[in-house]
Amino acid sequence: MEDTTTKVLSPKSGNYGQTTGTWSFTIAGTKRTIKAKITAQDFLTKYATGSIRFYQGDRLKVRLKETQTTEGQKTKMEYEVTEVLDYHQAHPSLRS
């Protein structure tokens, strides 16, 4: 089952300097952490060239594709950021 929603995420950790693999995000307004792949090529290009750097407190408004799969008795969720609609950097004094 797939669903695409618009969410605001804050980066928690990731493959800094890399554009493959998964990143950890906190869903804004919750304490829930998800791991997501980013497949938004325009955003990855900016990230790879250094014009965007993640800092704690940054916020990304994204299209998040959620895919739920069931294998036997186990159900798992996979997340993919397919588009970054808005990127808001934290104020420099809040960065860490």
PDB file of N, CA, C and O in Angstrom, residues 15-89:
ATOM      1  N   ASN A  15      23.721  10.855   5.719  1.00  0.00           N
ATOM      2  CA  ASN A  15      24.990  10.588   5.058  1.00  0.00           C
ATOM      3  C   ASN A  15      25.557  11.924   4.618  1.00  0.00           C
ATOM      4  O   ASN A  15      25.439  12.294   3.462  1.00  0.00           O
ATOM      5  N   TYR A  16      26.124  12.649   5.534  1.00  0.00           N
ATOM      6  CA  TYR A  16      26.563  14.010   5.250  1.00  0.00           C
ATOM      7  C   TYR A  16      27.601  14.008   4.137  1.00  0.00           C
ATOM      8  O   TYR A  16      28.594  13.308   4.213  1.00  0.00           O
ATOM      9  N   GLY A  17      27.321  14.762   3.101  1.00  0.00           N
ATOM     10  CA  GLY A  17      28.202  14.834   1.953  1.00  0.00           C
ATOM     11  C   GLY A  17      27.900  13.777   0.911  1.00  0.00           C
ATOM     12  O   GLY A  17      28.362  13.853  -0.213  1.00  0.00           O
ATOM     13  N   GLN A  18      27.109  12.787   1.269  1.00  0.00           N
ATOM     14  CA  GLN A  18      26.724  11.737   0.336  1.00  0.00           C
ATOM     15  C   GLN A  18      25.291  11.994  -0.124  1.00  0.00           C
ATOM     16  O   GLN A  18      24.512  12.613   0.584  1.00  0.00           O
ATOM     17  N   THR A  19      24.946  11.487  -1.292  1.00  0.00           N
ATOM     18  CA  THR A  19      23.580  11.694  -1.776  1.00  0.00           C
ATOM     19  C   THR A  19      22.818  10.388  -1.918  1.00  0.00           C
ATOM     20  O   THR A  19      21.739  10.358  -2.475  1.00  0.00           O
ATOM     21  N   THR A  20      23.393   9.299  -1.405  1.00  0.00           N
ATOM     22  CA  THR A  20      22.688   8.024  -1.435  1.00  0.00           C
ATOM     23  C   THR A  20      22.493   7.536  -0.012  1.00  0.00           C
ATOM     24  O   THR A  20      23.079   8.074   0.921  1.00  0.00           O
ATOM     25  N   GLY A  21      21.690   6.518   0.154  1.00  0.00           N
ATOM     26  CA  GLY A  21      21.438   5.986   1.485  1.00  0.00           C
ATOM     27  C   GLY A  21      20.238   6.648   2.121  1.00  0.00           C
ATOM     28  O   GLY A  21      19.440   7.300   1.460  1.00  0.00           O
ATOM     29  N   THR A  22      20.116   6.467   3.419  1.00  0.00           N
ATOM     30  CA  THR A  22      18.957   7.016   4.118  1.00  0.00           C
ATOM     31  C   THR A  22      19.388   8.071   5.126  1.00  0.00           C
ATOM     32  O   THR A  22      20.505   8.048   5.636  1.00  0.00           O
ATOM     33  N   TRP A  23      18.490   8.961   5.381  1.00  0.00           N
ATOM     34  CA  TRP A  23      18.663  10.017   6.369  1.00  0.00           C
ATOM     35  C   TRP A  23      17.636   9.786   7.471  1.00  0.00           C
ATOM     36  O   TRP A  23      16.551   9.270   7.212  1.00  0.00           O
ATOM     37  N   SER A  24      17.937  10.240   8.667  1.00  0.00           N
ATOM     38  CA  SER A  24      16.972  10.203   9.760  1.00  0.00           C
ATOM     39  C   SER A  24      16.362  11.587   9.910  1.00  0.00           C
ATOM     40  O   SER A  24      17.076  12.594   9.888  1.00  0.00           O
ATOM     41  N   PHE A  25      15.052  11.601  10.026  1.00  0.00           N
ATOM     42  CA  PHE A  25      14.301  12.842  10.199  1.00  0.00           C
ATOM     43  C   PHE A  25      13.360  12.694  11.374  1.00  0.00           C
ATOM     44  O   PHE A  25      12.888  11.601  11.671  1.00  0.00           O
ATOM     45  N   THR A  26      13.069  13.826  12.004  1.00  0.00           N
ATOM     46  CA  THR A  26      12.007  13.890  12.986  1.00  0.00           C
ATOM     47  C   THR A  26      10.823  14.562  12.300  1.00  0.00           C
ATOM     48  O   THR A  26      10.995  15.591  11.633  1.00  0.00           O
ATOM     49  N   ILE A  27       9.647  13.975  12.448  1.00  0.00           N
ATOM     50  CA  ILE A  27       8.448  14.596  11.888  1.00  0.00           C
ATOM     51  C   ILE A  27       8.097  15.773  12.783  1.00  0.00           C
ATOM     52  O   ILE A  27       7.937  15.621  13.998  1.00  0.00           O
ATOM     53  N   ALA A  28       8.008  16.968  12.196  1.00  0.00           N
ATOM     54  CA  ALA A  28       7.769  18.195  12.971  1.00  0.00           C
ATOM     55  C   ALA A  28       6.515  18.057  13.822  1.00  0.00           C
ATOM     56  O   ALA A  28       5.493  17.537  13.367  1.00  0.00           O
ATOM     57  N   GLY A  29       6.623  18.522  15.050  1.00  0.00           N
ATOM     58  CA  GLY A  29       5.487  18.488  15.966  1.00  0.00           C
ATOM     59  C   GLY A  29       5.345  17.162  16.699  1.00  0.00           C
ATOM     60  O   GLY A  29       4.432  16.991  17.490  1.00  0.00           O
ATOM     61  N   THR A  30       6.246  16.210  16.413  1.00  0.00           N
ATOM     62  CA  THR A  30       6.205  14.912  17.088  1.00  0.00           C
ATOM     63  C   THR A  30       7.613  14.557  17.552  1.00  0.00           C
ATOM     64  O   THR A  30       8.574  15.237  17.228  1.00  0.00           O
ATOM     65  N   LYS A  31       7.712  13.471  18.260  1.00  0.00           N
ATOM     66  CA  LYS A  31       9.023  12.942  18.630  1.00  0.00           C
ATOM     67  C   LYS A  31       9.354  11.735  17.747  1.00  0.00           C
ATOM     68  O   LYS A  31      10.342  11.059  17.963  1.00  0.00           O
ATOM     69  N   ARG A  32       8.509  11.498  16.755  1.00  0.00           N
ATOM     70  CA  ARG A  32       8.665  10.329  15.899  1.00  0.00           C
ATOM     71  C   ARG A  32       9.802  10.529  14.900  1.00  0.00           C
ATOM     72  O   ARG A  32       9.873  11.539  14.218  1.00  0.00           O
ATOM     73  N   THR A  33      10.690   9.552  14.834  1.00  0.00           N
ATOM     74  CA  THR A  33      11.809   9.575  13.899  1.00  0.00           C
ATOM     75  C   THR A  33      11.553   8.553  12.806  1.00  0.00           C
ATOM     76  O   THR A  33      11.091   7.449  13.081  1.00  0.00           O
ATOM     77  N   ILE A  34      11.854   8.965  11.570  1.00  0.00           N
ATOM     78  CA  ILE A  34      11.749   8.040  10.444  1.00  0.00           C
ATOM     79  C   ILE A  34      13.074   8.048   9.692  1.00  0.00           C
ATOM     80  O   ILE A  34      13.844   8.997   9.784  1.00  0.00           O
ATOM     81  N   LYS A  35      13.332   6.985   8.964  1.00  0.00           N
ATOM     82  CA  LYS A  35      14.474   6.924   8.052  1.00  0.00           C
ATOM     83  C   LYS A  35      13.903   6.977   6.646  1.00  0.00           C
ATOM     84  O   LYS A  35      12.984   6.234   6.326  1.00  0.00           O
ATOM     85  N   ALA A  36      14.441   7.879   5.827  1.00  0.00           N
ATOM     86  CA  ALA A  36      13.910   8.056   4.483  1.00  0.00           C
ATOM     87  C   ALA A  36      15.025   8.217   3.467  1.00  0.00           C
ATOM     88  O   ALA A  36      16.066   8.797   3.772  1.00  0.00           O
ATOM     89  N   LYS A  37      14.771   7.707   2.286  1.00  0.00           N
ATOM     90  CA  LYS A  37      15.648   7.975   1.148  1.00  0.00           C
ATOM     91  C   LYS A  37      15.190   9.297   0.553  1.00  0.00           C
ATOM     92  O   LYS A  37      14.007   9.635   0.608  1.00  0.00           O
ATOM     93  N   ILE A  38      16.114  10.051  -0.010  1.00  0.00           N
ATOM     94  CA  ILE A  38      15.753  11.266  -0.739  1.00  0.00           C
ATOM     95  C   ILE A  38      16.004  10.982  -2.215  1.00  0.00           C
ATOM     96  O   ILE A  38      17.119  10.649  -2.605  1.00  0.00           O
ATOM     97  N   THR A  39      14.951  11.096  -3.020  1.00  0.00           N
ATOM     98  CA  THR A  39      15.092  10.864  -4.457  1.00  0.00           C
ATOM     99  C   THR A  39      14.810  12.135  -5.256  1.00  0.00           C
ATOM    100  O   THR A  39      14.783  12.088  -6.476  1.00  0.00           O
ATOM    101  N   ALA A  40      14.629  13.256  -4.572  1.00  0.00           N
ATOM    102  CA  ALA A  40      14.401  14.548  -5.240  1.00  0.00           C
ATOM    103  C   ALA A  40      15.732  15.026  -5.807  1.00  0.00           C
ATOM    104  O   ALA A  40      16.572  15.565  -5.089  1.00  0.00           O
ATOM    105  N   GLN A  41      15.941  14.804  -7.113  1.00  0.00           N
ATOM    106  CA  GLN A  41      17.241  15.053  -7.728  1.00  0.00           C
ATOM    107  C   GLN A  41      17.704  16.500  -7.625  1.00  0.00           C
ATOM    108  O   GLN A  41      18.885  16.760  -7.389  1.00  0.00           O
ATOM    109  N   ASP A  42      16.806  17.467  -7.798  1.00  0.00           N
ATOM    110  CA  ASP A  42      17.212  18.872  -7.716  1.00  0.00           C
ATOM    111  C   ASP A  42      17.753  19.202  -6.325  1.00  0.00           C
ATOM    112  O   ASP A  42      18.754  19.891  -6.175  1.00  0.00           O
ATOM    113  N   PHE A  43      17.121  18.664  -5.293  1.00  0.00           N
ATOM    114  CA  PHE A  43      17.579  18.888  -3.929  1.00  0.00           C
ATOM    115  C   PHE A  43      18.920  18.190  -3.696  1.00  0.00           C
ATOM    116  O   PHE A  43      19.840  18.763  -3.113  1.00  0.00           O
ATOM    117  N   LEU A  44      19.060  16.946  -4.173  1.00  0.00           N
ATOM    118  CA  LEU A  44      20.310  16.204  -3.997  1.00  0.00           C
ATOM    119  C   LEU A  44      21.477  16.901  -4.684  1.00  0.00           C
ATOM    120  O   LEU A  44      22.594  16.896  -4.172  1.00  0.00           O
ATOM    121  N   THR A  45      21.212  17.509  -5.827  1.00  0.00           N
ATOM    122  CA  THR A  45      22.263  18.233  -6.536  1.00  0.00           C
ATOM    123  C   THR A  45      22.754  19.403  -5.692  1.00  0.00           C
ATOM    124  O   THR A  45      23.960  19.616  -5.536  1.00  0.00           O
ATOM    125  N   LYS A  46      21.825  20.160  -5.103  1.00  0.00           N
ATOM    126  CA  LYS A  46      22.201  21.288  -4.241  1.00  0.00           C
ATOM    127  C   LYS A  46      22.953  20.795  -3.007  1.00  0.00           C
ATOM    128  O   LYS A  46      23.911  21.419  -2.557  1.00  0.00           O
ATOM    129  N   TYR A  47      22.521  19.668  -2.480  1.00  0.00           N
ATOM    130  CA  TYR A  47      23.162  19.093  -1.300  1.00  0.00           C
ATOM    131  C   TYR A  47      24.585  18.640  -1.626  1.00  0.00           C
ATOM    132  O   TYR A  47      25.527  18.900  -0.883  1.00  0.00           O
ATOM    133  N   ALA A  48      24.743  17.978  -2.774  1.00  0.00           N
ATOM    134  CA  ALA A  48      26.043  17.454  -3.180  1.00  0.00           C
ATOM    135  C   ALA A  48      27.051  18.570  -3.449  1.00  0.00           C
ATOM    136  O   ALA A  48      28.242  18.416  -3.183  1.00  0.00           O
ATOM    137  N   THR A  49      26.566  19.707  -3.964  1.00  0.00           N
ATOM    138  CA  THR A  49      27.474  20.813  -4.267  1.00  0.00           C
ATOM    139  C   THR A  49      27.747  21.698  -3.052  1.00  0.00           C
ATOM    140  O   THR A  49      28.568  22.602  -3.114  1.00  0.00           O
ATOM    141  N   GLY A  50      27.041  21.452  -1.955  1.00  0.00           N
ATOM    142  CA  GLY A  50      27.282  22.211  -0.734  1.00  0.00           C
ATOM    143  C   GLY A  50      26.463  23.474  -0.606  1.00  0.00           C
ATOM    144  O   GLY A  50      26.623  24.222   0.354  1.00  0.00           O
ATOM    145  N   SER A  51      25.566  23.746  -1.571  1.00  0.00           N
ATOM    146  CA  SER A  51      24.752  24.956  -1.436  1.00  0.00           C
ATOM    147  C   SER A  51      23.669  24.769  -0.374  1.00  0.00           C
ATOM    148  O   SER A  51      23.094  25.734   0.104  1.00  0.00           O
ATOM    149  N   ILE A  52      23.416  23.523   0.024  1.00  0.00           N
ATOM    150  CA  ILE A  52      22.526  23.220   1.149  1.00  0.00           C
ATOM    151  C   ILE A  52      23.292  22.325   2.100  1.00  0.00           C
ATOM    152  O   ILE A  52      23.913  21.358   1.686  1.00  0.00           O
ATOM    153  N   ARG A  53      23.273  22.681   3.367  1.00  0.00           N
ATOM    154  CA  ARG A  53      23.865  21.870   4.429  1.00  0.00           C
ATOM    155  C   ARG A  53      22.792  21.670   5.494  1.00  0.00           C
ATOM    156  O   ARG A  53      22.086  22.615   5.837  1.00  0.00           O
ATOM    157  N   PHE A  54      22.702  20.472   6.013  1.00  0.00           N
ATOM    158  CA  PHE A  54      21.724  20.219   7.070  1.00  0.00           C
ATOM    159  C   PHE A  54      22.279  20.641   8.417  1.00  0.00           C
ATOM    160  O   PHE A  54      23.430  20.357   8.747  1.00  0.00           O
ATOM    161  N   TYR A  55      21.434  21.319   9.180  1.00  0.00           N
ATOM    162  CA  TYR A  55      21.733  21.673  10.565  1.00  0.00           C
ATOM    163  C   TYR A  55      20.544  21.277  11.416  1.00  0.00           C
ATOM    164  O   TYR A  55      19.406  21.272  10.941  1.00  0.00           O
ATOM    165  N   GLN A  56      20.833  20.970  12.672  1.00  0.00           N
ATOM    166  CA  GLN A  56      19.742  20.682  13.593  1.00  0.00           C
ATOM    167  C   GLN A  56      18.849  21.910  13.667  1.00  0.00           C
ATOM    168  O   GLN A  56      19.335  23.033  13.748  1.00  0.00           O
ATOM    169  N   GLY A  57      17.557  21.703  13.584  1.00  0.00           N
ATOM    170  CA  GLY A  57      16.612  22.811  13.626  1.00  0.00           C
ATOM    171  C   GLY A  57      16.133  23.229  12.251  1.00  0.00           C
ATOM    172  O   GLY A  57      15.177  23.994  12.142  1.00  0.00           O
ATOM    173  N   ASP A  58      16.793  22.763  11.179  1.00  0.00           N
ATOM    174  CA  ASP A  58      16.302  23.036   9.827  1.00  0.00           C
ATOM    175  C   ASP A  58      14.953  22.343   9.640  1.00  0.00           C
ATOM    176  O   ASP A  58      14.643  21.364  10.322  1.00  0.00           O
ATOM    177  N   ARG A  59      14.173  22.853   8.692  1.00  0.00           N
ATOM    178  CA  ARG A  59      12.883  22.235   8.382  1.00  0.00           C
ATOM    179  C   ARG A  59      12.750  22.087   6.877  1.00  0.00           C
ATOM    180  O   ARG A  59      13.114  22.986   6.120  1.00  0.00           O
ATOM    181  N   LEU A  60      12.229  20.955   6.473  1.00  0.00           N
ATOM    182  CA  LEU A  60      11.977  20.691   5.063  1.00  0.00           C
ATOM    183  C   LEU A  60      10.505  20.345   4.901  1.00  0.00           C
ATOM    184  O   LEU A  60      10.000  19.452   5.587  1.00  0.00           O
ATOM    185  N   LYS A  61       9.840  21.047   4.028  1.00  0.00           N
ATOM    186  CA  LYS A  61       8.470  20.687   3.662  1.00  0.00           C
ATOM    187  C   LYS A  61       8.603  19.789   2.433  1.00  0.00           C
ATOM    188  O   LYS A  61       9.162  20.206   1.416  1.00  0.00           O
ATOM    189  N   VAL A  62       8.125  18.546   2.553  1.00  0.00           N
ATOM    190  CA  VAL A  62       8.389  17.551   1.520  1.00  0.00           C
ATOM    191  C   VAL A  62       7.131  16.795   1.120  1.00  0.00           C
ATOM    192  O   VAL A  62       6.150  16.766   1.856  1.00  0.00           O
ATOM    193  N   ARG A  63       7.225  16.185  -0.054  1.00  0.00           N
ATOM    194  CA  ARG A  63       6.275  15.149  -0.435  1.00  0.00           C
ATOM    195  C   ARG A  63       6.909  13.844   0.011  1.00  0.00           C
ATOM    196  O   ARG A  63       8.013  13.503  -0.413  1.00  0.00           O
ATOM    197  N   LEU A  64       6.223  13.151   0.901  1.00  0.00           N
ATOM    198  CA  LEU A  64       6.746  11.934   1.498  1.00  0.00           C
ATOM    199  C   LEU A  64       5.916  10.745   1.038  1.00  0.00           C
ATOM    200  O   LEU A  64       4.713  10.684   1.301  1.00  0.00           O
ATOM    201  N   LYS A  65       6.565   9.839   0.322  1.00  0.00           N
ATOM    202  CA  LYS A  65       5.888   8.626  -0.123  1.00  0.00           C
ATOM    203  C   LYS A  65       6.099   7.565   0.938  1.00  0.00           C
ATOM    204  O   LYS A  65       7.230   7.265   1.318  1.00  0.00           O
ATOM    205  N   GLU A  66       4.991   7.022   1.442  1.00  0.00           N
ATOM    206  CA  GLU A  66       5.033   5.989   2.461  1.00  0.00           C
ATOM    207  C   GLU A  66       4.573   4.685   1.808  1.00  0.00           C
ATOM    208  O   GLU A  66       3.498   4.636   1.216  1.00  0.00           O
ATOM    209  N   THR A  67       5.395   3.659   1.915  1.00  0.00           N
ATOM    210  CA  THR A  67       5.049   2.370   1.351  1.00  0.00           C
ATOM    211  C   THR A  67       5.005   1.349   2.476  1.00  0.00           C
ATOM    212  O   THR A  67       5.977   1.185   3.215  1.00  0.00           O
ATOM    213  N   GLN A  68       3.853   0.687   2.603  1.00  0.00           N
ATOM    214  CA  GLN A  68       3.672  -0.314   3.645  1.00  0.00           C
ATOM    215  C   GLN A  68       3.719  -1.689   2.981  1.00  0.00           C
ATOM    216  O   GLN A  68       2.984  -1.946   2.021  1.00  0.00           O
ATOM    217  N   THR A  69       4.606  -2.538   3.467  1.00  0.00           N
ATOM    218  CA  THR A  69       4.711  -3.886   2.928  1.00  0.00           C
ATOM    219  C   THR A  69       4.521  -4.897   4.047  1.00  0.00           C
ATOM    220  O   THR A  69       4.879  -4.638   5.200  1.00  0.00           O
ATOM    221  N   THR A  70       3.965  -6.034   3.692  1.00  0.00           N
ATOM    222  CA  THR A  70       3.757  -7.103   4.660  1.00  0.00           C
ATOM    223  C   THR A  70       4.473  -8.346   4.173  1.00  0.00           C
ATOM    224  O   THR A  70       4.305  -8.750   3.021  1.00  0.00           O
ATOM    225  N   GLU A  71       5.292  -8.894   5.040  1.00  0.00           N
ATOM    226  CA  GLU A  71       5.983 -10.146   4.762  1.00  0.00           C
ATOM    227  C   GLU A  71       5.652 -11.097   5.900  1.00  0.00           C
ATOM    228  O   GLU A  71       6.142 -10.940   7.007  1.00  0.00           O
ATOM    229  N   GLY A  72       4.804 -12.069   5.612  1.00  0.00           N
ATOM    230  CA  GLY A  72       4.368 -12.979   6.668  1.00  0.00           C
ATOM    231  C   GLY A  72       3.602 -12.215   7.728  1.00  0.00           C
ATOM    232  O   GLY A  72       2.616 -11.545   7.434  1.00  0.00           O
ATOM    233  N   GLN A  73       4.082 -12.282   8.961  1.00  0.00           N
ATOM    234  CA  GLN A  73       3.432 -11.586  10.077  1.00  0.00           C
ATOM    235  C   GLN A  73       3.974 -10.176  10.291  1.00  0.00           C
ATOM    236  O   GLN A  73       3.455  -9.435  11.105  1.00  0.00           O
ATOM    237  N   LYS A  74       5.032  -9.825   9.558  1.00  0.00           N
ATOM    238  CA  LYS A  74       5.686  -8.527   9.783  1.00  0.00           C
ATOM    239  C   LYS A  74       5.214  -7.502   8.771  1.00  0.00           C
ATOM    240  O   LYS A  74       5.126  -7.767   7.576  1.00  0.00           O
ATOM    241  N   THR A  75       4.932  -6.313   9.276  1.00  0.00           N
ATOM    242  CA  THR A  75       4.588  -5.176   8.429  1.00  0.00           C
ATOM    243  C   THR A  75       5.660  -4.119   8.622  1.00  0.00           C
ATOM    244  O   THR A  75       6.060  -3.840   9.752  1.00  0.00           O
ATOM    245  N   LYS A  76       6.141  -3.559   7.514  1.00  0.00           N
ATOM    246  CA  LYS A  76       7.150  -2.505   7.659  1.00  0.00           C
ATOM    247  C   LYS A  76       6.782  -1.325   6.764  1.00  0.00           C
ATOM    248  O   LYS A  76       6.073  -1.469   5.772  1.00  0.00           O
ATOM    249  N   MET A  77       7.302  -0.176   7.169  1.00  0.00           N
ATOM    250  CA  MET A  77       7.077   1.060   6.437  1.00  0.00           C
ATOM    251  C   MET A  77       8.402   1.513   5.829  1.00  0.00           C
ATOM    252  O   MET A  77       9.434   1.453   6.487  1.00  0.00           O
ATOM    253  N   GLU A  78       8.324   1.945   4.577  1.00  0.00           N
ATOM    254  CA  GLU A  78       9.475   2.557   3.930  1.00  0.00           C
ATOM    255  C   GLU A  78       9.079   3.967   3.538  1.00  0.00           C
ATOM    256  O   GLU A  78       7.942   4.203   3.112  1.00  0.00           O
ATOM    257  N   TYR A  79      10.026   4.891   3.673  1.00  0.00           N
ATOM    258  CA  TYR A  79       9.754   6.302   3.402  1.00  0.00           C
ATOM    259  C   TYR A  79      10.693   6.814   2.333  1.00  0.00           C
ATOM    260  O   TYR A  79      11.872   6.475   2.313  1.00  0.00           O
ATOM    261  N   GLU A  80      10.152   7.677   1.473  1.00  0.00           N
ATOM    262  CA  GLU A  80      10.948   8.259   0.396  1.00  0.00           C
ATOM    263  C   GLU A  80      10.523   9.714   0.201  1.00  0.00           C
ATOM    264  O   GLU A  80       9.341  10.006   0.030  1.00  0.00           O
ATOM    265  N   VAL A  81      11.493  10.618   0.269  1.00  0.00           N
ATOM    266  CA  VAL A  81      11.247  12.033  -0.015  1.00  0.00           C
ATOM    267  C   VAL A  81      11.366  12.196  -1.529  1.00  0.00           C
ATOM    268  O   VAL A  81      12.453  12.110  -2.084  1.00  0.00           O
ATOM    269  N   THR A  82      10.225  12.396  -2.185  1.00  0.00           N
ATOM    270  CA  THR A  82      10.222  12.481  -3.643  1.00  0.00           C
ATOM    271  C   THR A  82      10.353  13.909  -4.148  1.00  0.00           C
ATOM    272  O   THR A  82      10.742  14.135  -5.286  1.00  0.00           O
ATOM    273  N   GLU A  83      10.043  14.882  -3.280  1.00  0.00           N
ATOM    274  CA  GLU A  83      10.135  16.286  -3.675  1.00  0.00           C
ATOM    275  C   GLU A  83      10.309  17.148  -2.433  1.00  0.00           C
ATOM    276  O   GLU A  83       9.660  16.905  -1.413  1.00  0.00           O
ATOM    277  N   VAL A  84      11.213  18.106  -2.500  1.00  0.00           N
ATOM    278  CA  VAL A  84      11.379  19.070  -1.416  1.00  0.00           C
ATOM    279  C   VAL A  84      10.684  20.351  -1.867  1.00  0.00           C
ATOM    280  O   VAL A  84      11.103  20.999  -2.819  1.00  0.00           O
ATOM    281  N   LEU A  85       9.586  20.677  -1.199  1.00  0.00           N
ATOM    282  CA  LEU A  85       8.780  21.838  -1.575  1.00  0.00           C
ATOM    283  C   LEU A  85       9.345  23.132  -1.008  1.00  0.00           C
ATOM    284  O   LEU A  85       9.229  24.186  -1.622  1.00  0.00           O
ATOM    285  N   ASP A  86       9.952  23.039   0.181  1.00  0.00           N
ATOM    286  CA  ASP A  86      10.500  24.229   0.825  1.00  0.00           C
ATOM    287  C   ASP A  86      11.584  23.781   1.795  1.00  0.00           C
ATOM    288  O   ASP A  86      11.438  22.767   2.469  1.00  0.00           O
ATOM    289  N   TYR A  87      12.670  24.536   1.827  1.00  0.00           N
ATOM    290  CA  TYR A  87      13.762  24.246   2.749  1.00  0.00           C
ATOM    291  C   TYR A  87      14.006  25.492   3.577  1.00  0.00           C
ATOM    292  O   TYR A  87      14.286  26.555   3.034  1.00  0.00           O
ATOM    293  N   HIS A  88      13.865  25.379   4.885  1.00  0.00           N
ATOM    294  CA  HIS A  88      14.024  26.521   5.788  1.00  0.00           C
ATOM    295  C   HIS A  88      15.162  26.220   6.752  1.00  0.00           C
ATOM    296  O   HIS A  88      15.071  25.294   7.554  1.00  0.00           O
ATOM    297  N   GLN A  89      16.239  27.005   6.639  1.00  0.00           N
ATOM    298  CA  GLN A  89      17.369  26.826   7.542  1.00  0.00           C
ATOM    299  C   GLN A  89      17.052  27.387   8.914  1.00  0.00           C
ATOM    300  O   GLN A  89      16.375  28.413   9.027  1.00  0.00           O
TER     301      GLN A  89
END
